[in-house]
Amino acid sequence: MSKEVYERIGRCGLVSTIVLDDVANAVPLAKALIAGGMDIMELTLRTDAAYESLKVIKKEVPEMLLGVGTVL
C-alpha cells in the first residue's frame, strides 16, 4: 500500500468491514459512512453482490477509499 493510504487509515482510525448482500445498499451505505466521517471501507467478497457493489461505490462515491480482501 502507498504511504497516502496508510496516512488515510491513520487519520480515520479504523476501517469498516462491510458485507453487502444487495447492490442497492452499496451507495447509500458508503454515503452514510462518509457523512459519519469514515472515508475508508473494506468490502468482503463473500456475496454475489460484492463485485458489483465495489463498482457502483467506486463510480458514485469516488471519495471513499475502498479495500477488498485483507486490509493490513
PDB file of C-alpha atoms in Angstrom:
ATOM      1  CA  MET A   1       0.000   0.000   0.000  1.00  0.00           C
ATOM      2  CA  SER A   2       1.087   3.529  -0.617  1.00  0.00           C
ATOM      3  CA  LYS A   3       2.116   5.962   2.085  1.00  0.00           C
ATOM      4  CA  GLU A   4      -1.008   8.010   1.316  1.00  0.00           C
ATOM      5  CA  VAL A   5      -3.250   5.008   2.046  1.00  0.00           C
ATOM      6  CA  TYR A   6      -1.515   4.347   5.367  1.00  0.00           C
ATOM      7  CA  GLU A   7      -1.892   8.016   6.278  1.00  0.00           C
ATOM      8  CA  ARG A   8      -5.608   7.983   5.441  1.00  0.00           C
ATOM      9  CA  ILE A   9      -6.176   4.887   7.554  1.00  0.00           C
ATOM     10  CA  GLY A  10      -4.250   6.522  10.392  1.00  0.00           C
ATOM     11  CA  ARG A  11      -6.374   9.681  10.215  1.00  0.00           C
ATOM     12  CA  CYS A  12      -9.616   7.720  10.143  1.00  0.00           C
ATOM     13  CA  GLY A  13      -8.561   5.417  12.963  1.00  0.00           C
ATOM     14  CA  LEU A  14     -10.417   2.329  11.781  1.00  0.00           C
ATOM     15  CA  VAL A  15     -11.678   0.553   8.683  1.00  0.00           C
ATOM     16  CA  SER A  16     -15.291  -0.635   8.464  1.00  0.00           C
ATOM     17  CA  THR A  17     -15.552  -4.177   7.149  1.00  0.00           C
ATOM     18  CA  ILE A  18     -18.794  -4.495   5.211  1.00  0.00           C
ATOM     19  CA  VAL A  19     -20.748  -7.474   3.892  1.00  0.00           C
ATOM     20  CA  LEU A  20     -23.272  -6.425   1.244  1.00  0.00           C
ATOM     21  CA  ASP A  21     -25.975  -8.820   0.109  1.00  0.00           C
ATOM     22  CA  ASP A  22     -27.777  -6.268  -2.068  1.00  0.00           C
ATOM     23  CA  VAL A  23     -26.115  -3.853  -4.504  1.00  0.00           C
ATOM     24  CA  ALA A  24     -28.939  -1.367  -3.856  1.00  0.00           C
ATOM     25  CA  ASN A  25     -27.479  -0.784  -0.370  1.00  0.00           C
ATOM     26  CA  ALA A  26     -23.929  -0.096  -1.542  1.00  0.00           C
ATOM     27  CA  VAL A  27     -24.066   3.615  -2.389  1.00  0.00           C
ATOM     28  CA  PRO A  28     -26.389   4.647   0.476  1.00  0.00           C
ATOM     29  CA  LEU A  29     -24.125   2.848   2.948  1.00  0.00           C
ATOM     30  CA  ALA A  30     -20.966   4.409   1.514  1.00  0.00           C
ATOM     31  CA  LYS A  31     -22.565   7.869   1.645  1.00  0.00           C
ATOM     32  CA  ALA A  32     -23.683   7.295   5.240  1.00  0.00           C
ATOM     33  CA  LEU A  33     -20.140   6.326   6.220  1.00  0.00           C
ATOM     34  CA  ILE A  34     -18.774   9.469   4.540  1.00  0.00           C
ATOM     35  CA  ALA A  35     -21.370  11.601   6.356  1.00  0.00           C
ATOM     36  CA  GLY A  36     -20.255   9.995   9.619  1.00  0.00           C
ATOM     37  CA  GLY A  37     -16.610  10.862   8.993  1.00  0.00           C
ATOM     38  CA  MET A  38     -15.434   7.462   7.735  1.00  0.00           C
ATOM     39  CA  ASP A  39     -13.945   7.637   4.250  1.00  0.00           C
ATOM     40  CA  ILE A  40     -12.470   4.119   4.232  1.00  0.00           C
ATOM     41  CA  MET A  41     -14.239   0.788   3.941  1.00  0.00           C
ATOM     42  CA  GLU A  42     -13.385  -2.794   3.148  1.00  0.00           C
ATOM     43  CA  LEU A  43     -15.835  -4.936   1.192  1.00  0.00           C
ATOM     44  CA  THR A  44     -15.769  -8.638   1.861  1.00  0.00           C
ATOM     45  CA  LEU A  45     -16.039 -10.851  -1.185  1.00  0.00           C
ATOM     46  CA  ARG A  46     -18.424 -13.321   0.468  1.00  0.00           C
ATOM     47  CA  THR A  47     -21.560 -12.473  -1.501  1.00  0.00           C
ATOM     48  CA  ASP A  48     -22.689 -12.357  -5.097  1.00  0.00           C
ATOM     49  CA  ALA A  49     -23.255  -8.597  -4.690  1.00  0.00           C
ATOM     50  CA  ALA A  50     -19.673  -7.790  -3.691  1.00  0.00           C
ATOM     51  CA  TYR A  51     -18.070  -7.080  -7.067  1.00  0.00           C
ATOM     52  CA  GLU A  52     -20.972  -5.041  -8.417  1.00  0.00           C
ATOM     53  CA  SER A  53     -21.122  -3.115  -5.110  1.00  0.00           C
ATOM     54  CA  LEU A  54     -17.449  -2.286  -5.494  1.00  0.00           C
ATOM     55  CA  LYS A  55     -18.075  -0.935  -8.995  1.00  0.00           C
ATOM     56  CA  VAL A  56     -21.014   1.279  -8.046  1.00  0.00           C
ATOM     57  CA  ILE A  57     -19.336   2.687  -4.934  1.00  0.00           C
ATOM     58  CA  LYS A  58     -16.213   3.494  -6.933  1.00  0.00           C
ATOM     59  CA  LYS A  59     -18.323   5.289  -9.542  1.00  0.00           C
ATOM     60  CA  GLU A  60     -20.868   7.039  -7.293  1.00  0.00           C
ATOM     61  CA  VAL A  61     -18.754   7.756  -4.185  1.00  0.00           C
ATOM     62  CA  PRO A  62     -15.234   8.371  -5.508  1.00  0.00           C
ATOM     63  CA  GLU A  63     -14.064   9.958  -2.250  1.00  0.00           C
ATOM     64  CA  MET A  64     -14.439   6.583  -0.498  1.00  0.00           C
ATOM     65  CA  LEU A  65     -11.202   4.605  -0.204  1.00  0.00           C
ATOM     66  CA  LEU A  66     -12.212   1.021  -0.943  1.00  0.00           C
ATOM     67  CA  GLY A  67     -10.420  -2.104   0.061  1.00  0.00           C
ATOM     68  CA  VAL A  68     -11.252  -5.696  -0.757  1.00  0.00           C
ATOM     69  CA  GLY A  69      -9.773  -8.776   0.795  1.00  0.00           C
ATOM     70  CA  THR A  70      -7.365  -8.367   3.680  1.00  0.00           C
ATOM     71  CA  VAL A  71      -6.549  -4.883   4.938  1.00  0.00           C
ATOM     72  CA  LEU A  72      -3.359  -4.783   6.986  1.00  0.00           C
TER      73      LEU A  72
END
